[in-house]
mmCIF file of C-alpha atoms in Angstrom:
data_model
loop_
_atom_site.group_PDB
_atom_site.id
_atom_site.type_symbol
_atom_site.label_atom_id
_atom_site.label_comp_id
_atom_site.label_asym_id
_atom_site.label_seq_id
_atom_site.Cartn_x
_atom_site.Cartn_y
_atom_site.Cartn_z
ATOM 1 C CA UNK A 92 0.000 0.000 0.000
ATOM 2 C CA UNK A 93 2.878 2.392 0.746
ATOM 3 C CA UNK A 94 4.065 2.201 -2.883
ATOM 4 C CA UNK A 95 0.561 2.793 -4.225
ATOM 5 C CA UNK A 96 0.272 6.067 -2.306
ATOM 6 C CA UNK A 97 2.776 7.596 -4.717
ATOM 7 C CA UNK A 98 0.759 6.774 -7.846
ATOM 8 C CA UNK A 99 -1.511 9.755 -8.478
ATOM 9 C CA UNK A 100 -4.920 8.811 -9.866
ATOM 10 C CA UNK A 101 -4.621 5.108 -9.054
ATOM 11 C CA UNK A 102 -7.831 3.683 -7.633
ATOM 12 C CA UNK A 103 -8.252 0.376 -5.871
ATOM 13 C CA UNK A 104 -11.729 -1.237 -6.012
ATOM 14 C CA UNK A 105 -12.915 -2.748 -2.764
ATOM 15 C CA UNK A 106 -16.120 -4.079 -1.231
ATOM 16 C CA UNK A 107 -18.573 -6.695 -2.488
ATOM 17 C CA UNK A 108 -18.663 -7.172 -6.247
ATOM 18 C CA UNK A 109 -22.422 -7.812 -6.142
ATOM 19 C CA UNK A 110 -23.193 -4.565 -4.298
ATOM 20 C CA UNK A 111 -25.405 -1.899 -5.852
ATOM 21 C CA UNK A 112 -22.960 0.612 -4.378
ATOM 22 C CA UNK A 113 -19.471 0.240 -5.822
ATOM 23 C CA UNK A 114 -16.460 1.750 -4.074
ATOM 24 C CA UNK A 115 -12.878 2.588 -4.990
ATOM 25 C CA UNK A 116 -10.054 4.069 -2.949
ATOM 26 C CA UNK A 117 -7.447 6.505 -4.245
ATOM 27 C CA UNK A 118 -4.391 6.062 -1.975
ATOM 28 C CA UNK A 119 -2.465 9.134 -3.175
ATOM 29 C CA UNK A 120 -5.131 11.527 -1.851
ATOM 30 C CA UNK A 121 -6.976 9.261 0.558
ATOM 31 C CA UNK A 122 -10.177 9.609 -1.451
ATOM 32 C CA UNK A 123 -13.128 7.220 -1.430
ATOM 33 C CA UNK A 124 -15.141 7.187 -4.649
ATOM 34 C CA UNK A 125 -18.606 5.709 -4.069
ATOM 35 C CA UNK A 126 -20.929 5.090 -7.006
ATOM 36 C CA UNK A 127 -24.638 4.321 -7.124
ATOM 37 C CA UNK A 128 -25.079 1.274 -9.354
ATOM 38 C CA UNK A 129 -28.718 0.313 -8.812
ATOM 39 C CA UNK A 130 -30.527 -2.569 -10.414
ATOM 40 C CA UNK A 131 -33.420 -1.307 -12.537
ATOM 41 C CA UNK A 132 -34.606 2.252 -11.976
ATOM 42 C CA UNK A 133 -31.922 4.612 -10.698
ATOM 43 C CA UNK A 134 -33.736 5.338 -7.441
ATOM 44 C CA UNK A 135 -33.163 4.568 -3.782
ATOM 45 C CA UNK A 136 -34.497 1.030 -3.615
ATOM 46 C CA UNK A 137 -34.296 -0.836 -0.331
ATOM 47 C CA UNK A 138 -31.429 -2.873 -1.762
ATOM 48 C CA UNK A 139 -29.376 0.177 -2.716
ATOM 49 C CA UNK A 140 -30.023 1.846 0.640
ATOM 50 C CA UNK A 141 -28.876 -1.263 2.501
ATOM 51 C CA UNK A 142 -25.709 -1.604 0.419
ATOM 52 C CA UNK A 143 -24.765 2.042 1.013
ATOM 53 C CA UNK A 144 -25.444 1.622 4.706
ATOM 54 C CA UNK A 145 -23.252 -1.483 4.948
ATOM 55 C CA UNK A 146 -20.269 0.418 3.541
ATOM 56 C CA UNK A 147 -20.814 3.641 5.459
ATOM 57 C CA UNK A 148 -21.476 1.932 8.779
ATOM 58 C CA UNK A 149 -18.081 0.230 8.549
ATOM 59 C CA UNK A 150 -16.419 3.528 7.624
ATOM 60 C CA UNK A 151 -17.864 5.248 10.695
ATOM 61 C CA UNK A 152 -17.058 2.309 12.974
ATOM 62 C CA UNK A 153 -13.426 2.386 11.777
ATOM 63 C CA UNK A 154 -12.988 6.085 12.503
ATOM 64 C CA UNK A 155 -12.944 7.203 8.872
ATOM 65 C CA UNK A 156 -10.730 4.383 7.614
ATOM 66 C CA UNK A 157 -11.332 1.704 4.984
ATOM 67 C CA UNK A 158 -9.732 -1.716 4.677
ATOM 68 C CA UNK A 159 -7.724 -2.083 1.472
ATOM 69 C CA UNK A 160 -5.730 -5.248 0.917
ATOM 70 C CA UNK A 161 -5.602 -5.968 4.622
ATOM 71 C CA UNK A 162 -4.430 -2.437 5.531
ATOM 72 C CA UNK A 163 -6.570 0.207 7.243
ATOM 73 C CA UNK A 164 -6.320 3.385 5.163
ATOM 74 C CA UNK A 165 -7.362 6.835 6.350
ATOM 75 C CA UNK A 166 -9.853 8.651 4.135
ATOM 76 C CA UNK A 167 -9.502 12.407 3.669
ATOM 77 C CA UNK A 168 -12.321 12.801 1.151
ATOM 78 C CA UNK A 169 -15.410 10.791 0.259
ATOM 79 C CA UNK A 170 -16.962 11.419 -3.158
ATOM 80 C CA UNK A 171 -20.550 10.345 -3.856
ATOM 81 C CA UNK A 172 -21.354 9.766 -7.543
ATOM 82 C CA UNK A 173 -23.286 7.533 -9.959
ATOM 83 C CA UNK A 174 -22.544 4.915 -12.599
ATOM 84 C CA UNK A 175 -25.866 5.503 -14.395
ATOM 85 C CA UNK A 176 -25.363 7.662 -17.516
ATOM 86 C CA UNK A 177 -26.951 11.119 -17.157
ATOM 87 C CA UNK A 178 -28.536 10.245 -13.824
ATOM 88 C CA UNK A 179 -27.208 10.876 -10.329
ATOM 89 C CA UNK A 180 -30.331 9.527 -8.650
ATOM 90 C CA UNK A 181 -34.055 9.924 -9.330
ATOM 91 C CA UNK A 182 -35.020 9.799 -5.653
ATOM 92 C CA UNK A 183 -37.344 7.631 -3.616
ATOM 93 C CA UNK A 184 -38.743 4.296 -4.767
ATOM 94 C CA UNK A 185 -42.083 5.676 -5.967
ATOM 95 C CA UNK A 186 -43.384 2.312 -7.146
ATOM 96 C CA UNK A 187 -42.894 0.979 -3.622
ATOM 97 C CA UNK A 188 -44.538 4.072 -2.150
ATOM 98 C CA UNK A 189 -47.671 3.565 -4.255
ATOM 99 C CA UNK A 190 -47.980 -0.043 -3.107
ATOM 100 C CA UNK A 191 -47.456 0.749 0.575
ATOM 101 C CA UNK A 192 -49.808 3.726 0.568
ATOM 102 C CA UNK A 193 -52.565 1.726 -1.094
ATOM 103 C CA UNK A 194 -52.006 -1.034 1.482
ATOM 104 C CA UNK A 195 -52.083 1.565 4.316
ATOM 105 C CA UNK A 196 -48.831 0.040 5.578
ATOM 106 C CA UNK A 197 -47.550 2.789 7.828
ATOM 107 C CA UNK A 198 -44.840 0.705 9.448
ATOM 108 C CA UNK A 199 -43.270 -0.235 6.105
ATOM 109 C CA UNK A 200 -43.278 3.423 4.994
ATOM 110 C CA UNK A 201 -41.737 4.438 8.304
ATOM 111 C CA UNK A 202 -39.097 1.710 7.932
ATOM 112 C CA UNK A 203 -38.133 3.066 4.501
ATOM 113 C CA UNK A 204 -37.911 6.601 5.895
ATOM 114 C CA UNK A 205 -35.745 5.458 8.807
ATOM 115 C CA UNK A 206 -33.386 3.639 6.448
ATOM 116 C CA UNK A 207 -33.022 6.829 4.409
ATOM 117 C CA UNK A 208 -32.175 8.817 7.533
ATOM 118 C CA UNK A 209 -29.803 6.040 8.647
ATOM 119 C CA UNK A 210 -27.884 6.821 5.444
ATOM 120 C CA UNK A 211 -28.270 10.600 5.429
ATOM 121 C CA UNK A 212 -27.390 11.497 8.999
ATOM 122 C CA UNK A 213 -23.915 9.900 9.178
ATOM 123 C CA UNK A 214 -22.951 11.614 5.927
ATOM 124 C CA UNK A 215 -24.222 14.962 7.196
ATOM 125 C CA UNK A 216 -22.003 14.399 10.252
ATOM 126 C CA UNK A 217 -19.040 13.305 8.084
ATOM 127 C CA UNK A 218 -19.316 9.808 9.531
ATOM 128 C CA UNK A 219 -18.343 11.282 12.891
ATOM 129 C CA UNK A 220 -14.813 11.881 11.624
ATOM 130 C CA UNK A 221 -13.728 15.566 11.856
ATOM 131 C CA UNK A 222 -11.000 15.191 9.212
ATOM 132 C CA UNK A 223 -13.184 13.675 6.470
ATOM 133 C CA UNK A 224 -14.614 15.994 3.811
ATOM 134 C CA UNK A 225 -17.597 14.790 1.789
ATOM 135 C CA UNK A 226 -18.193 15.702 -1.859
ATOM 136 C CA UNK A 227 -21.161 15.028 -4.153
ATOM 137 C CA UNK A 228 -20.343 14.710 -7.851
ATOM 138 C CA UNK A 229 -23.540 15.239 -9.853
ATOM 139 C CA UNK A 230 -23.101 14.269 -13.508
ATOM 140 C CA UNK A 231 -26.764 13.799 -14.307
ATOM 141 C CA UNK A 232 -30.187 14.537 -12.909
ATOM 142 C CA UNK A 233 -30.662 14.516 -9.146
ATOM 143 C CA UNK A 234 -34.352 14.570 -8.271
ATOM 144 C CA UNK A 235 -36.168 14.333 -4.954
ATOM 145 C CA UNK A 236 -34.171 12.075 -2.666
ATOM 146 C CA UNK A 237 -31.324 12.190 -5.185
ATOM 147 C CA UNK A 238 -31.062 15.947 -4.676
ATOM 148 C CA UNK A 239 -31.298 15.463 -0.900
ATOM 149 C CA UNK A 240 -28.431 12.974 -1.093
ATOM 150 C CA UNK A 241 -26.298 15.453 -3.056
ATOM 151 C CA UNK A 242 -27.074 18.157 -0.490
ATOM 152 C CA UNK A 243 -25.841 15.957 2.370
ATOM 153 C CA UNK A 244 -22.193 16.523 1.373
ATOM 154 C CA UNK A 245 -19.944 19.424 2.357
ATOM 155 C CA UNK A 246 -19.251 20.267 -1.294
ATOM 156 C CA UNK A 247 -21.373 19.816 -4.427
ATOM 157 C CA UNK A 248 -19.627 19.579 -7.801
ATOM 158 C CA UNK A 249 -22.033 19.459 -10.751
ATOM 159 C CA UNK A 250 -21.582 19.237 -14.500
ATOM 160 C CA UNK A 251 -23.358 21.855 -16.603
ATOM 161 C CA UNK A 252 -25.943 19.473 -18.090
ATOM 162 C CA UNK A 253 -27.029 18.222 -14.661
ATOM 163 C CA UNK A 254 -30.461 19.198 -13.388
ATOM 164 C CA UNK A 255 -31.645 19.084 -9.802
ATOM 165 C CA UNK A 256 -34.924 19.648 -8.064
ATOM 166 C CA UNK A 257 -37.620 18.489 -5.688
ATOM 167 C CA UNK A 258 -40.717 17.575 -7.743
ATOM 168 C CA UNK A 259 -42.626 15.870 -4.897
ATOM 169 C CA UNK A 260 -45.166 18.686 -4.660
ATOM 170 C CA UNK A 261 -46.393 17.649 -8.122
ATOM 171 C CA UNK A 262 -48.020 14.615 -6.526
ATOM 172 C CA UNK A 263 -49.006 16.531 -3.380
ATOM 173 C CA UNK A 264 -46.107 15.405 -1.194
ATOM 174 C CA UNK A 265 -42.844 16.967 -0.012
ATOM 175 C CA UNK A 266 -39.220 15.798 0.272
ATOM 176 C CA UNK A 267 -39.022 14.462 3.821
ATOM 177 C CA UNK A 268 -35.514 13.063 4.125
ATOM 178 C CA UNK A 269 -33.525 16.211 4.825
ATOM 179 C CA UNK A 270 -34.202 18.657 1.983
ATOM 180 C CA UNK A 271 -35.642 21.427 4.149
ATOM 181 C CA UNK A 272 -32.833 21.216 6.714
ATOM 182 C CA UNK A 273 -30.009 20.948 4.182
ATOM 183 C CA UNK A 274 -31.287 23.617 1.807
ATOM 184 C CA UNK A 275 -31.874 25.984 4.727
ATOM 185 C CA UNK A 276 -28.172 25.693 5.553
ATOM 186 C CA UNK A 277 -27.259 26.882 2.078
ATOM 187 C CA UNK A 278 -29.928 29.413 1.072
ATOM 188 C CA UNK A 279 -32.110 30.072 4.137
ATOM 189 C CA UNK A 280 -35.455 28.648 5.206
ATOM 190 C CA UNK A 281 -37.705 30.898 3.132
ATOM 191 C CA UNK A 282 -35.816 30.267 -0.125
ATOM 192 C CA UNK A 283 -35.711 26.540 0.692
ATOM 193 C CA UNK A 284 -39.472 26.411 1.155
ATOM 194 C CA UNK A 285 -40.044 28.345 -2.071
ATOM 195 C CA UNK A 286 -37.894 25.892 -4.023
ATOM 196 C CA UNK A 287 -39.634 22.894 -2.450
ATOM 197 C CA UNK A 288 -43.117 24.275 -3.118
ATOM 198 C CA UNK A 289 -42.265 25.221 -6.713
ATOM 199 C CA UNK A 290 -41.515 21.650 -7.736
ATOM 200 C CA UNK A 291 -39.072 23.076 -10.263
ATOM 201 C CA UNK A 292 -36.109 21.204 -11.655
ATOM 202 C CA UNK A 293 -33.272 23.661 -12.256
ATOM 203 C CA UNK A 294 -30.038 23.484 -14.271
ATOM 204 C CA UNK A 295 -26.746 23.248 -12.429
ATOM 205 C CA UNK A 296 -25.734 26.746 -13.557
ATOM 206 C CA UNK A 297 -28.788 28.278 -11.890
ATOM 207 C CA UNK A 298 -28.167 26.313 -8.703
ATOM 208 C CA UNK A 299 -24.580 27.551 -8.771
ATOM 209 C CA UNK A 300 -25.841 31.137 -8.929
ATOM 210 C CA UNK A 301 -28.119 30.419 -5.963
ATOM 211 C CA UNK A 302 -25.227 29.118 -3.872
ATOM 212 C CA UNK A 303 -26.410 25.511 -3.822
ATOM 213 C CA UNK A 304 -23.786 24.092 -6.186
ATOM 214 C CA UNK A 305 -20.232 24.910 -5.110
ATOM 215 C CA UNK A 306 -18.302 23.997 -8.267
ATOM 216 C CA UNK A 307 -19.698 24.077 -11.811
ATOM 217 C CA UNK A 308 -17.839 21.823 -14.264
ATOM 218 C CA UNK A 309 -17.957 21.303 -17.997
ATOM 219 C CA UNK A 310 -19.720 18.143 -19.117
ATOM 220 C CA UNK A 311 -17.407 15.157 -18.844
ATOM 221 C CA UNK A 312 -15.039 17.081 -16.560
ATOM 222 C CA UNK A 313 -16.739 16.400 -13.231
ATOM 223 C CA UNK A 314 -14.162 13.977 -11.860
ATOM 224 C CA UNK A 315 -11.342 16.275 -12.978
ATOM 225 C CA UNK A 316 -13.071 19.161 -11.207
ATOM 226 C CA UNK A 317 -13.228 17.111 -8.002
ATOM 227 C CA UNK A 318 -9.521 16.299 -8.249
ATOM 228 C CA UNK A 319 -8.710 19.954 -8.913
ATOM 229 C CA UNK A 320 -10.726 21.033 -5.868
ATOM 230 C CA UNK A 321 -8.894 18.495 -3.710
ATOM 231 C CA UNK A 322 -5.468 19.453 -5.092
ATOM 232 C CA UNK A 323 -6.093 23.191 -4.774
ATOM 233 C CA UNK A 324 -7.004 22.894 -1.122
ATOM 234 C CA UNK A 325 -4.537 20.135 -0.193
ATOM 235 C CA UNK A 326 -2.183 22.337 1.823
ATOM 236 C CA UNK A 327 -5.111 24.016 3.560
ATOM 237 C CA UNK A 328 -7.269 20.967 4.129
ATOM 238 C CA UNK A 329 -6.948 21.134 7.931
ATOM 239 C CA UNK A 330 -8.375 24.655 7.927
ATOM 240 C CA UNK A 331 -11.014 23.737 5.343
ATOM 241 C CA UNK A 332 -12.158 20.736 7.358
ATOM 242 C CA UNK A 333 -12.363 22.904 10.468
ATOM 243 C CA UNK A 334 -14.579 25.405 8.624
ATOM 244 C CA UNK A 335 -16.868 22.548 7.547
ATOM 245 C CA UNK A 336 -17.167 21.416 11.172
ATOM 246 C CA UNK A 337 -17.842 24.985 12.296
ATOM 247 C CA UNK A 338 -20.697 25.091 9.791
ATOM 248 C CA UNK A 339 -22.268 22.153 11.602
ATOM 249 C CA UNK A 340 -22.021 23.991 14.918
ATOM 250 C CA UNK A 341 -23.474 27.231 13.546
ATOM 251 C CA UNK A 342 -26.324 25.431 11.751
ATOM 252 C CA UNK A 343 -26.669 22.018 13.415
ATOM 253 C CA UNK A 344 -28.874 19.315 11.933
ATOM 254 C CA UNK A 345 -29.757 16.698 14.526
ATOM 255 C CA UNK A 346 -30.906 13.135 14.098
ATOM 256 C CA UNK A 347 -34.033 14.011 16.112
ATOM 257 C CA UNK A 348 -34.871 16.777 13.613
ATOM 258 C CA UNK A 349 -34.502 14.452 10.630
ATOM 259 C CA UNK A 350 -36.543 11.697 12.300
ATOM 260 C CA UNK A 351 -39.355 14.112 13.190
ATOM 261 C CA UNK A 352 -39.569 15.468 9.637
ATOM 262 C CA UNK A 353 -39.553 11.912 8.268
ATOM 263 C CA UNK A 354 -42.551 11.168 10.495
ATOM 264 C CA UNK A 355 -44.322 14.180 8.991
ATOM 265 C CA UNK A 356 -43.524 12.745 5.559
ATOM 266 C CA UNK A 357 -45.023 9.349 6.455
ATOM 267 C CA UNK A 358 -48.228 10.977 7.724
ATOM 268 C CA UNK A 359 -48.469 13.147 4.608
ATOM 269 C CA UNK A 360 -47.883 10.158 2.320
ATOM 270 C CA UNK A 361 -50.751 8.259 3.927
ATOM 271 C CA UNK A 362 -53.077 11.221 3.271
ATOM 272 C CA UNK A 363 -52.491 11.117 -0.484
ATOM 273 C CA UNK A 364 -55.590 10.606 -2.591
ATOM 274 C CA UNK A 365 -56.102 8.447 -5.670
ATOM 275 C CA UNK A 366 -55.369 11.316 -8.067
ATOM 276 C CA UNK A 367 -52.048 11.912 -6.287
ATOM 277 C CA UNK A 368 -51.134 8.241 -6.560
ATOM 278 C CA UNK A 369 -52.011 8.272 -10.245
ATOM 279 C CA UNK A 370 -49.595 11.144 -10.761
ATOM 280 C CA UNK A 371 -46.929 9.259 -8.809
ATOM 281 C CA UNK A 372 -47.506 6.237 -11.030
ATOM 282 C CA UNK A 373 -47.050 8.405 -14.128
ATOM 283 C CA UNK A 374 -43.670 9.510 -12.819
ATOM 284 C CA UNK A 375 -42.754 5.858 -12.208
ATOM 285 C CA UNK A 376 -43.576 5.034 -15.825
ATOM 286 C CA UNK A 377 -41.479 7.973 -17.039
ATOM 287 C CA UNK A 378 -38.560 6.743 -14.948
ATOM 288 C CA UNK A 379 -38.879 3.228 -16.376
ATOM 289 C CA UNK A 380 -38.928 4.598 -19.916
ATOM 290 C CA UNK A 381 -35.818 6.563 -19.149
ATOM 291 C CA UNK A 382 -33.955 3.491 -17.923
ATOM 292 C CA UNK A 383 -34.998 1.577 -21.042
ATOM 293 C CA UNK A 384 -33.754 4.463 -23.189
ATOM 294 C CA UNK A 385 -30.307 4.178 -21.624
ATOM 295 C CA UNK A 386 -29.883 0.968 -23.629
ATOM 296 C CA UNK A 387 -31.139 2.647 -26.814
ATOM 297 C CA UNK A 388 -28.809 5.559 -27.683
ATOM 298 C CA UNK A 389 -31.032 6.914 -30.444
ATOM 299 C CA UNK A 390 -33.916 7.381 -28.037
ATOM 300 C CA UNK A 391 -31.881 8.775 -25.171
ATOM 301 C CA UNK A 392 -32.185 12.451 -26.109
ATOM 302 C CA UNK A 393 -35.951 12.235 -26.299
ATOM 303 C CA UNK A 394 -36.524 10.429 -23.020
ATOM 304 C CA UNK A 395 -33.623 11.873 -21.014
ATOM 305 C CA UNK A 396 -35.459 15.122 -20.386
ATOM 306 C CA UNK A 397 -38.893 13.576 -19.877
ATOM 307 C CA UNK A 398 -39.038 13.566 -16.099
ATOM 308 C CA UNK A 399 -37.348 16.941 -15.436
ATOM 309 C CA UNK A 400 -39.207 18.681 -18.277
ATOM 310 C CA UNK A 401 -42.538 17.366 -17.064
ATOM 311 C CA UNK A 402 -41.763 18.590 -13.561
ATOM 312 C CA UNK A 403 -40.888 22.094 -14.715
ATOM 313 C CA UNK A 404 -43.924 22.370 -16.962
ATOM 314 C CA UNK A 405 -46.370 21.200 -14.328
ATOM 315 C CA UNK A 406 -44.842 23.427 -11.666
ATOM 316 C CA UNK A 407 -45.185 26.415 -13.958
ATOM 317 C CA UNK A 408 -48.825 25.577 -14.514
#
């Protein structure tokens, strides 16, 4: 491992090969690269959530270190990204939500919400390691819970073609896994509520202007932009990490706060009416079409904008 630390850009895969969350470690900079690699729709299925949790729980338990080739290696940065072309993450498992709401299964909905918070809270707290900086690399659309996940990092790097938003209001719901708390940190409560209630999906450049995206990168240059950010701040990383921790003290987000808001989300979900569930089902179909289009390059351009464009149009109406 000592020799590998001198090879800039080298990444060592680790973790279970069958996982829906693939991980690599870059010894030269102590950077974890974690990628969503879901089966089927690029959303937070129970399987994906559990695979992320398995990795992150071990990271926290080991004090911000990962096991590579039998050695425990300290992580300085942890990048969250996606292996799905043009998609960071489309959010919650809406197909599951429809089934559970129709079945009036409150406990199952609450279990899903808790699992989301089990993943979100440790990342918000930097896995309880004060010298670990988290980065979200958004190279495609981040909607609903996908946007919330991106917001949970210290730094957001987004490529210009990426779009992000919280379209839940379109089916009479709201993002209940941290959006309000995390957006309030960045743009204030009033602006956060306005964005949530608009249902709009916005381009990365606009979100950069608003102060939500920290680094705007050219398409295809996202990973390079992350490396440049790390390299630029390498000599000052102790001070940078301290500023990130100070942010948490100035604007703390507690587990109790996240759990309470998730409970509000569960109650609101169970109040949805048939017309709301029909709209949710339409979004599910659009997501499925999008995943099918990923295997058909000629159709990609047409379907790739279907979900975000629909969200913007309906919000405007």
